[in-house]
Tab-separated table of C-alpha atoms (C1' of nucleotides) in Angstrom:
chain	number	residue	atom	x	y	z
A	23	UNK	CA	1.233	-1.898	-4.069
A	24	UNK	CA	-2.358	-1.770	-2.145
A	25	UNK	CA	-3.775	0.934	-2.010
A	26	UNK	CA	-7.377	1.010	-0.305
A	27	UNK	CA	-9.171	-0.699	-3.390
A	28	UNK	CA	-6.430	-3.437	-3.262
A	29	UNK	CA	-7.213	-3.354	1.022
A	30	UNK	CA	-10.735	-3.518	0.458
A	31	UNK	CA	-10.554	-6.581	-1.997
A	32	UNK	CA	-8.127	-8.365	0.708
A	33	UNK	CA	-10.843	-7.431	3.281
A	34	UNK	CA	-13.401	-9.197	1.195
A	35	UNK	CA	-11.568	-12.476	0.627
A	36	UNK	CA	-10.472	-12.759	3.926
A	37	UNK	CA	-13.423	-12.241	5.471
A	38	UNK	CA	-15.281	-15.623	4.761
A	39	UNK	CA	-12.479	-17.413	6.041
A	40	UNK	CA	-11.569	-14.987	8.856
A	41	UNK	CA	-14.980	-13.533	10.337
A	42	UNK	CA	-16.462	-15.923	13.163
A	43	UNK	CA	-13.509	-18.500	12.864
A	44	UNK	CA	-11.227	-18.735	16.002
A	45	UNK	CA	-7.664	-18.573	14.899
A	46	UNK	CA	-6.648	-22.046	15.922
A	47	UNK	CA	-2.761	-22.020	15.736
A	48	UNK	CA	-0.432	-18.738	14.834
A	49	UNK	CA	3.228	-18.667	13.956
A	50	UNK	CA	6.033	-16.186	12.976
A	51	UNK	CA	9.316	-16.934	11.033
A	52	UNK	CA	10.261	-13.776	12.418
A	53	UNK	CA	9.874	-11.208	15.187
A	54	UNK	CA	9.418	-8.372	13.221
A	55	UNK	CA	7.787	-6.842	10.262
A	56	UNK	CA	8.637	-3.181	9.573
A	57	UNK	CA	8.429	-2.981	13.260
A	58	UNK	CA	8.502	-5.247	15.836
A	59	UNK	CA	5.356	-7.447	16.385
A	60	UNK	CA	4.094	-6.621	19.604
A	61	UNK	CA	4.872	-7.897	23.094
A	62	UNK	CA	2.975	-11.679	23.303
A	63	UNK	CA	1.465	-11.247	19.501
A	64	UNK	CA	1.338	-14.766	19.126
A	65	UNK	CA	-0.395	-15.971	22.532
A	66	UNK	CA	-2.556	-13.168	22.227
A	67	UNK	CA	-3.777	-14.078	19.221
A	68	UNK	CA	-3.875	-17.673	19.405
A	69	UNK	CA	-7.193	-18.903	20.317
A	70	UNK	CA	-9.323	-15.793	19.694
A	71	UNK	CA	-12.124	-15.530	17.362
A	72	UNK	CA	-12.863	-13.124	15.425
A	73	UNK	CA	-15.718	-11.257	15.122
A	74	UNK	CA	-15.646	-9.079	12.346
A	75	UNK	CA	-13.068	-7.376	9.525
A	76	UNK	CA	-13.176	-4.297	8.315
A	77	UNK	CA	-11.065	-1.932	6.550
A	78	UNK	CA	-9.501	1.835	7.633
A	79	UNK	CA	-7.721	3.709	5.056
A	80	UNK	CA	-5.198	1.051	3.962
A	81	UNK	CA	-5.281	-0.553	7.566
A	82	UNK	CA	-7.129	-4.601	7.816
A	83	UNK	CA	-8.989	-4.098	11.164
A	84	UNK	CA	-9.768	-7.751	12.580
A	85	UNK	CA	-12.128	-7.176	16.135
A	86	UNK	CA	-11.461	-10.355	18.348
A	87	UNK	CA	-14.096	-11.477	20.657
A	88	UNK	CA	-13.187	-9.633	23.703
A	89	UNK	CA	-12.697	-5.907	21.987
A	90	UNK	CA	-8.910	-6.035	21.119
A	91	UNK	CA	-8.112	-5.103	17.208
A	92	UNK	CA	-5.427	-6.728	15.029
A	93	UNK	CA	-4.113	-4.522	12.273
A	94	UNK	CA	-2.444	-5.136	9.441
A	95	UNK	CA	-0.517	-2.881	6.978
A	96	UNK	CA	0.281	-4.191	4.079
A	97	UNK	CA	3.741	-1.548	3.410
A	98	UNK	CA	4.195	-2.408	-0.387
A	99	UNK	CA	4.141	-5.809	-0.803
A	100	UNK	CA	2.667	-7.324	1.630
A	101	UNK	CA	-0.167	-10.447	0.359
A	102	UNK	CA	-2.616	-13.057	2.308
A	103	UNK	CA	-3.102	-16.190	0.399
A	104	UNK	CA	-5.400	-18.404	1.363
A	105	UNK	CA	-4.285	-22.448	1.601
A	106	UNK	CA	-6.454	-24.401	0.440
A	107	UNK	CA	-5.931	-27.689	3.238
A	108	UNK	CA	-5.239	-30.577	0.757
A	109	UNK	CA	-5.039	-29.109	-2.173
A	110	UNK	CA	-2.219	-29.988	-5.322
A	111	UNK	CA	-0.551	-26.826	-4.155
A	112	UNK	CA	-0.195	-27.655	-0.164
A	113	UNK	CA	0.980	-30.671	-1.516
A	114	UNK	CA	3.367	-29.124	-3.056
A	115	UNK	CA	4.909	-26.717	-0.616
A	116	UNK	CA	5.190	-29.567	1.707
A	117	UNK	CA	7.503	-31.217	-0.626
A	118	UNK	CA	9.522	-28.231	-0.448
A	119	UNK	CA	8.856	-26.355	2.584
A	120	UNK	CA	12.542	-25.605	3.896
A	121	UNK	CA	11.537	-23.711	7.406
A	122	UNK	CA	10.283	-25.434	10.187
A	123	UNK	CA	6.614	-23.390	10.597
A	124	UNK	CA	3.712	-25.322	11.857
A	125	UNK	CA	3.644	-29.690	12.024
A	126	UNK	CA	0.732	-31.048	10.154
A	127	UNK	CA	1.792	-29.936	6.529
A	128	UNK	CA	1.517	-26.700	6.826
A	129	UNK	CA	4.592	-24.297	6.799
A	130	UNK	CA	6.349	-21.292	5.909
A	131	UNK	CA	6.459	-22.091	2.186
A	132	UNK	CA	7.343	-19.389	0.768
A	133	UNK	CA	10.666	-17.436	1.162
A	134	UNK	CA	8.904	-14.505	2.564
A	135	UNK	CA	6.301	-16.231	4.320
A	136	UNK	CA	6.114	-14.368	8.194
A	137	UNK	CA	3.028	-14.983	9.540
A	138	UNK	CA	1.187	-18.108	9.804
A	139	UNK	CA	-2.358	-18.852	10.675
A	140	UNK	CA	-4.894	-21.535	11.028
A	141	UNK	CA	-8.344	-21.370	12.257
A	142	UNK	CA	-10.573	-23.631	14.174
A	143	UNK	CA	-12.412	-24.290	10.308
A	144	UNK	CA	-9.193	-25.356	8.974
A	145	UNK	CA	-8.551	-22.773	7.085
A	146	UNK	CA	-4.576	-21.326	6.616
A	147	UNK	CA	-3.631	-18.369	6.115
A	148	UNK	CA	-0.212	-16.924	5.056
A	149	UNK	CA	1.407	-13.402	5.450
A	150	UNK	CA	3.729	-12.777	3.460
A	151	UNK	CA	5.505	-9.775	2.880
A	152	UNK	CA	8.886	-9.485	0.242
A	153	UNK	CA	9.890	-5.783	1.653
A	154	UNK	CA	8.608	-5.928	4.775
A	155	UNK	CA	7.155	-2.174	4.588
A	156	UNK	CA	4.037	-4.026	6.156
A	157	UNK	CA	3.229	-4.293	9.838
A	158	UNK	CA	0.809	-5.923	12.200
A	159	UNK	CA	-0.382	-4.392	16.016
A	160	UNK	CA	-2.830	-5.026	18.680
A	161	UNK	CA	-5.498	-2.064	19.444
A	162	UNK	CA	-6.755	-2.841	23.175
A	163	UNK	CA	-10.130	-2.334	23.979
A	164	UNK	CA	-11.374	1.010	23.589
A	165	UNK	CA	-7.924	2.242	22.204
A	166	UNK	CA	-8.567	2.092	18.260
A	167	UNK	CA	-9.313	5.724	17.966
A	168	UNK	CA	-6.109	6.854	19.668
A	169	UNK	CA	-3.925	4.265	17.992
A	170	UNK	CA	-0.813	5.975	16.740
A	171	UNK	CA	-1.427	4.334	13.169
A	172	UNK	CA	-5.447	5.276	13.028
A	173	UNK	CA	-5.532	8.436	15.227
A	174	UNK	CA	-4.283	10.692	12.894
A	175	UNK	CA	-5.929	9.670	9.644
A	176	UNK	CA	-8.594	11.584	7.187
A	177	UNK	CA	-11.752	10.483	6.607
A	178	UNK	CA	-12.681	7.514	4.039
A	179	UNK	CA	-12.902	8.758	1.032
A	180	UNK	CA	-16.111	6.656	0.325
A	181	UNK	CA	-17.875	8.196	3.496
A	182	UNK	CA	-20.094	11.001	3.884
A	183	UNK	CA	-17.357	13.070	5.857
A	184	UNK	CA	-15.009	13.164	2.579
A	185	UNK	CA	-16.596	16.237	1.349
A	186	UNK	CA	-15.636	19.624	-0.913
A	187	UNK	CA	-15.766	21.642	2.599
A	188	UNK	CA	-13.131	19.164	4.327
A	189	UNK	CA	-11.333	19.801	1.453
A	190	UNK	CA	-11.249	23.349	1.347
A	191	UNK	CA	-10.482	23.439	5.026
A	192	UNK	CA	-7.309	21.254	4.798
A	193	UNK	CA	-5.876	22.758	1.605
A	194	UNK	CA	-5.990	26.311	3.491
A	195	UNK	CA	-2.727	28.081	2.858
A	196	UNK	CA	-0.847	25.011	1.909
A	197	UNK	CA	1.682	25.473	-0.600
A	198	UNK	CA	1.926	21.522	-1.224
A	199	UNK	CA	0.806	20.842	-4.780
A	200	UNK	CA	-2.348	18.235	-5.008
A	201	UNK	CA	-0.357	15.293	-5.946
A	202	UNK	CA	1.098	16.031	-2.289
A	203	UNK	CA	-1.710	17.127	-0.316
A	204	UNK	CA	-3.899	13.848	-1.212
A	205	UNK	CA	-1.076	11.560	-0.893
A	206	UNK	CA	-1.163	12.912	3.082
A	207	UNK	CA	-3.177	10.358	4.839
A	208	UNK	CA	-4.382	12.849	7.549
A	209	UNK	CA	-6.270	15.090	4.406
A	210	UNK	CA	-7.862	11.374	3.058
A	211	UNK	CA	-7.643	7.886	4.542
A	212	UNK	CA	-6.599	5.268	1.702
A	213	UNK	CA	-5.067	7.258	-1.452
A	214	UNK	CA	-1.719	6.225	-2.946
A	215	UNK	CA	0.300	7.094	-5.574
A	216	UNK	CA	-1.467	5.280	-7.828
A	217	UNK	CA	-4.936	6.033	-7.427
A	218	UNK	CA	-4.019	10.023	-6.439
A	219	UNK	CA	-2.918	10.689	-10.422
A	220	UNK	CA	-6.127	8.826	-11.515
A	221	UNK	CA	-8.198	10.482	-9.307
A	222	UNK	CA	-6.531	14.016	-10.720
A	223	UNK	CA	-6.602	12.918	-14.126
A	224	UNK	CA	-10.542	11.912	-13.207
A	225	UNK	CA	-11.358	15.574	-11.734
A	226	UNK	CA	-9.080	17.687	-14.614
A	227	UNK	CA	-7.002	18.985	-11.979
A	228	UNK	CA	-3.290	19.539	-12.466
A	229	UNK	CA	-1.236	17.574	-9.827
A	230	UNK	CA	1.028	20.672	-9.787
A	231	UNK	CA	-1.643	23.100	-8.312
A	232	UNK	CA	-0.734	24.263	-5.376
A	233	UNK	CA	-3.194	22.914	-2.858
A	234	UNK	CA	-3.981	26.536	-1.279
A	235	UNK	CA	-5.366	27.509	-4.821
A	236	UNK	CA	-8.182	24.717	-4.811
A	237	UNK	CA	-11.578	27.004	-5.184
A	238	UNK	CA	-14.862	25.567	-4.463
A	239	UNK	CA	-15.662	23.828	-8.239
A	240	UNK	CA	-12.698	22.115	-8.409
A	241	UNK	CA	-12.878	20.713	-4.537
A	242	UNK	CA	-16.051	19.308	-5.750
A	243	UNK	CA	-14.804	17.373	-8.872
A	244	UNK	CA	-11.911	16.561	-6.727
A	245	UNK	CA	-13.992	14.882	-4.235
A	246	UNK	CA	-16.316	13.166	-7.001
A	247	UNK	CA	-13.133	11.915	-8.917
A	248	UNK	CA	-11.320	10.479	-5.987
A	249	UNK	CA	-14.717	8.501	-5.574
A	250	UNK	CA	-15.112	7.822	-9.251
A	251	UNK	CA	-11.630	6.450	-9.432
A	252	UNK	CA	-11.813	3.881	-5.919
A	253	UNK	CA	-15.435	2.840	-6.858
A	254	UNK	CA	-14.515	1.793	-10.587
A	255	UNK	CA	-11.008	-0.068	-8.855
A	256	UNK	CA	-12.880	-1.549	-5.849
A	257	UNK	CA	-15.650	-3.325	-8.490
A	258	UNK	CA	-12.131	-4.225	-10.354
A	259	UNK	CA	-11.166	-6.002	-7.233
A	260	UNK	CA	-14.208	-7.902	-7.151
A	261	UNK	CA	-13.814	-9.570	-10.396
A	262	UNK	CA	-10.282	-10.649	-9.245
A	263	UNK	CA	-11.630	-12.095	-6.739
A	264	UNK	CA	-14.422	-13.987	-8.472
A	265	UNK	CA	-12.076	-14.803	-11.300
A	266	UNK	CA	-8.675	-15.056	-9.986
A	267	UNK	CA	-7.863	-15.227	-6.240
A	268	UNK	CA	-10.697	-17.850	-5.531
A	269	UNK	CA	-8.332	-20.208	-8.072
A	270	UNK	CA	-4.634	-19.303	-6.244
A	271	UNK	CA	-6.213	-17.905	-2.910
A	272	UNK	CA	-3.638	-15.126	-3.425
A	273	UNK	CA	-5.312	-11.606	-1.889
A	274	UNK	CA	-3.045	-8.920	-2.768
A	275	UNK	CA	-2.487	-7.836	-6.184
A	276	UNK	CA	-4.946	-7.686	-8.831
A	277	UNK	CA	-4.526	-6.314	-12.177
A	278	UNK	CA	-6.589	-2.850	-13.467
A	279	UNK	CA	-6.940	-1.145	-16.055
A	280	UNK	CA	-5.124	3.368	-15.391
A	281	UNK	CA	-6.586	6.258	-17.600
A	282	UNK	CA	-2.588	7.546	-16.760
A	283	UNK	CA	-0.990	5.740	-14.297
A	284	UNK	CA	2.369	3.912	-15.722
A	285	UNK	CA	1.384	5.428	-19.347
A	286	UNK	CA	3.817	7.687	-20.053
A	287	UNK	CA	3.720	8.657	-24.051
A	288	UNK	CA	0.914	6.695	-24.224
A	289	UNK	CA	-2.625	8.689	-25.362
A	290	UNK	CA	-4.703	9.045	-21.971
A	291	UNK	CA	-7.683	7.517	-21.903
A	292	UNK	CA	-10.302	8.439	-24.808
A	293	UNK	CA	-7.579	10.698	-26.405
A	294	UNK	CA	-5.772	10.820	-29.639
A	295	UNK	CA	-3.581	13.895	-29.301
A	296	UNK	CA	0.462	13.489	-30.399
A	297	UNK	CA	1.348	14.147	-26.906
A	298	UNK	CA	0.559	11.469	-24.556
A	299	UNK	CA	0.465	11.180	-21.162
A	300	UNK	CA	4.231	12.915	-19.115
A	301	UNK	CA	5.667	11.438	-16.100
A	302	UNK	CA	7.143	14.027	-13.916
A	303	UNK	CA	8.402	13.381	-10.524
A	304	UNK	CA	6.978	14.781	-6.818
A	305	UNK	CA	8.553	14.129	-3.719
A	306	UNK	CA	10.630	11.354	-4.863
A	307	UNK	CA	7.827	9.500	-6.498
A	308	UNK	CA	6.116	9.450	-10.391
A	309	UNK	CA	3.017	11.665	-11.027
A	310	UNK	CA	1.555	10.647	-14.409
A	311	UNK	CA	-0.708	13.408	-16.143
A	312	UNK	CA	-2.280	14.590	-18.796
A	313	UNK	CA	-1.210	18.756	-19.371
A	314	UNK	CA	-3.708	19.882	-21.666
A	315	UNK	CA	-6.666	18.014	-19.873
A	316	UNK	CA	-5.045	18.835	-16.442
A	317	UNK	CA	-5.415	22.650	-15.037
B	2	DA	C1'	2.532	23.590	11.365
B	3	DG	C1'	4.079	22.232	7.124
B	4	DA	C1'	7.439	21.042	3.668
B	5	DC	C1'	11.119	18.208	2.515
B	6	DG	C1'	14.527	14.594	2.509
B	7	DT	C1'	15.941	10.133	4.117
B	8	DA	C1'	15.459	5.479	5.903
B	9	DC	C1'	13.604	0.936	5.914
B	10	DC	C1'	13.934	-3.917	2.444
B	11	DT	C1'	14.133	-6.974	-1.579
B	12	DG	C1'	13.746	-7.920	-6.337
B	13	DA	C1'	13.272	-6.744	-11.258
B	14	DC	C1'	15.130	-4.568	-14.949
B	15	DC	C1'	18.389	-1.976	-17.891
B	16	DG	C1'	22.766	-0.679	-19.889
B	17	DC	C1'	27.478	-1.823	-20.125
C	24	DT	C1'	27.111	-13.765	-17.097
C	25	DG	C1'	28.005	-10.311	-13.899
C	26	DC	C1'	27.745	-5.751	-11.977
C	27	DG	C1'	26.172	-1.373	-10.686
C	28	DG	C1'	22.525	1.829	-10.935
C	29	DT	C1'	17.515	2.834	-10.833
C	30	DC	C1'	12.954	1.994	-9.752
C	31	DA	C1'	8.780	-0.004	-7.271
C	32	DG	C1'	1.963	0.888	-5.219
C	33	DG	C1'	4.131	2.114	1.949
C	34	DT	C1'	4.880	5.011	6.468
C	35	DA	C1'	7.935	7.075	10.103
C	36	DC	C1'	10.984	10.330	11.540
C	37	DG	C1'	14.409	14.058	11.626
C	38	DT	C1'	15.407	18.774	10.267
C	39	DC	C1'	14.603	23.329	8.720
DNA sequence: AGACGTACCTGACCGC
DNA sequence: TGCGGTCAGGTACGTC
């Protein structure tokens, strides 16, 4: 599910609760996520405060007050919500809780609940993560940049580095068509499969093209419809989280609104031709496209 | 190096 | 109602 607008709008909510709150007591139902959670994650973690969140690609970047990083990948499904303390609903899951998480009310509620947290504010905090294609590691001091998750990754798509030139310089002799070149986190930090057929449909570009073939004029619109596309989702998020997470404290999911994305035979956006928009299928996973707006 | 397929995990949905 | 197949927004890793 998250791509980096969804990251970004989990960022966001969590970071009133998160930033400059020690995190009081931590709990796992489980030693792994996708991969095991690292040597001592727990008593590492419990106790530290945390100075500031951030956001790489689709990595949560939490700095703790003496320099280490916890990260969090999200895989498909994985969620935050935010418990409010004595609220109908923590009410509630204490009537049911069935796993023994932390005393005090507050528990693994939820049947994939896997991380538990509660900070010095009283604030709790639940991971939880239905696949468990999400993940969690500690960067020590000084070791962020050559983190085997972070070292490798493009630039953010929002930055100044994410530009027509890098572009150009990446898609060099590749064969890959777009759809697979910008689903490559090392070309761009934070694209999925989602937001890579929006951001194609945005810039007119055929998600067939052979990556190689990009010329100057369509790197640019490439570039400025990637942005168009996470800018217009990211002030999507926003909303959710005025109007929606604030009332569930669910961070995670919110809905938006595709030009193409899961619209197959349906007009794209702004269109009325008999067509509609075709799902075809690249490496495994749905491309949705327009082919007469798309070259 | 780069392109490709497969694995990981659970749940929803569809046709029979 | 049950059952098997397919699909789902992620990354890692093996092979050619």
């Amino acid at each position: 599910m998250p791509e980096l607008p969804e990251v970004e709008t989990v960022v966001r909510g969590l970071r009133p609760v998160l930033e400059k709150a020690r995190l009081a007591r931590v709990s796992l139902a489980r030693p792994d996520l996708r991969f095991p959670l690292p040597e001592g994650f727990v008593q590492y973690l419990t106790g530290r405060k945390v100075k500031t969140l951030s956001r790489r690609g689709k990595y949560i970047l939490a700095t703790l007050d003496e320099g280490t990083t916890w990260i969090t990948h999200l895989g498909m499904s994985g969620r935050f919500t935010i418990d409010a303390p004595d609220g109908e609903a923590a009410a509630e899951r204490r009537a049911s809780a069935g796993q023994a998480g932390h005393e005090g009310g507050f528990a693994f509620a939820d049947k994939h609940d896997h991380v538990l947290i509660e900070t010095d504010k009283g604030a709790r905090l639940r991971f939880n993560d239905v696949r468990r294609f999400g993940f969690m590691d500690l960067a020590a001091p000084g070791t962020l940049d050559t983190n085997r998750h972070l070292a490798e990754l493009g630039p953010e798509p929002l930055s100044r580095a994410f530009t027509a030139e890098h572009l150009l310089a990446e898609a060099k002799g590749r064969t890959a068509p777009l759809k697979t070149f910008l689903l490559d986190q090392k070309i761009v930090a934070g694209l999925g499969n989602i937001y890579v057929s929006e951001a194609l449909f945005s810039a007119r570009l055929s998600p067939l093209k052979p990556a190689g073939e990009l010329t100057k004029v369509a790197a640019e619109r490439l570039v400025r419809g990637v942005r168009r596309v996470l800018e217009a989702a990211i002030e999507a998020g926003g909303s959710s989280l005025r109007d929606y997470v604030q009332a569930s404290g669910e961070l995670g999911y919110f809905q938006h609104q595709f030009a193409v994305y899961g619209k197959e035979g349906e007009p794209c956006e702004g269109c009325r031709c008999e067509f509609g928009v075709e799902r075809i299928v690249q490496s495994g996973r749905s491309t949705y496209w327009c082919p007469r707006k798309q070259k």
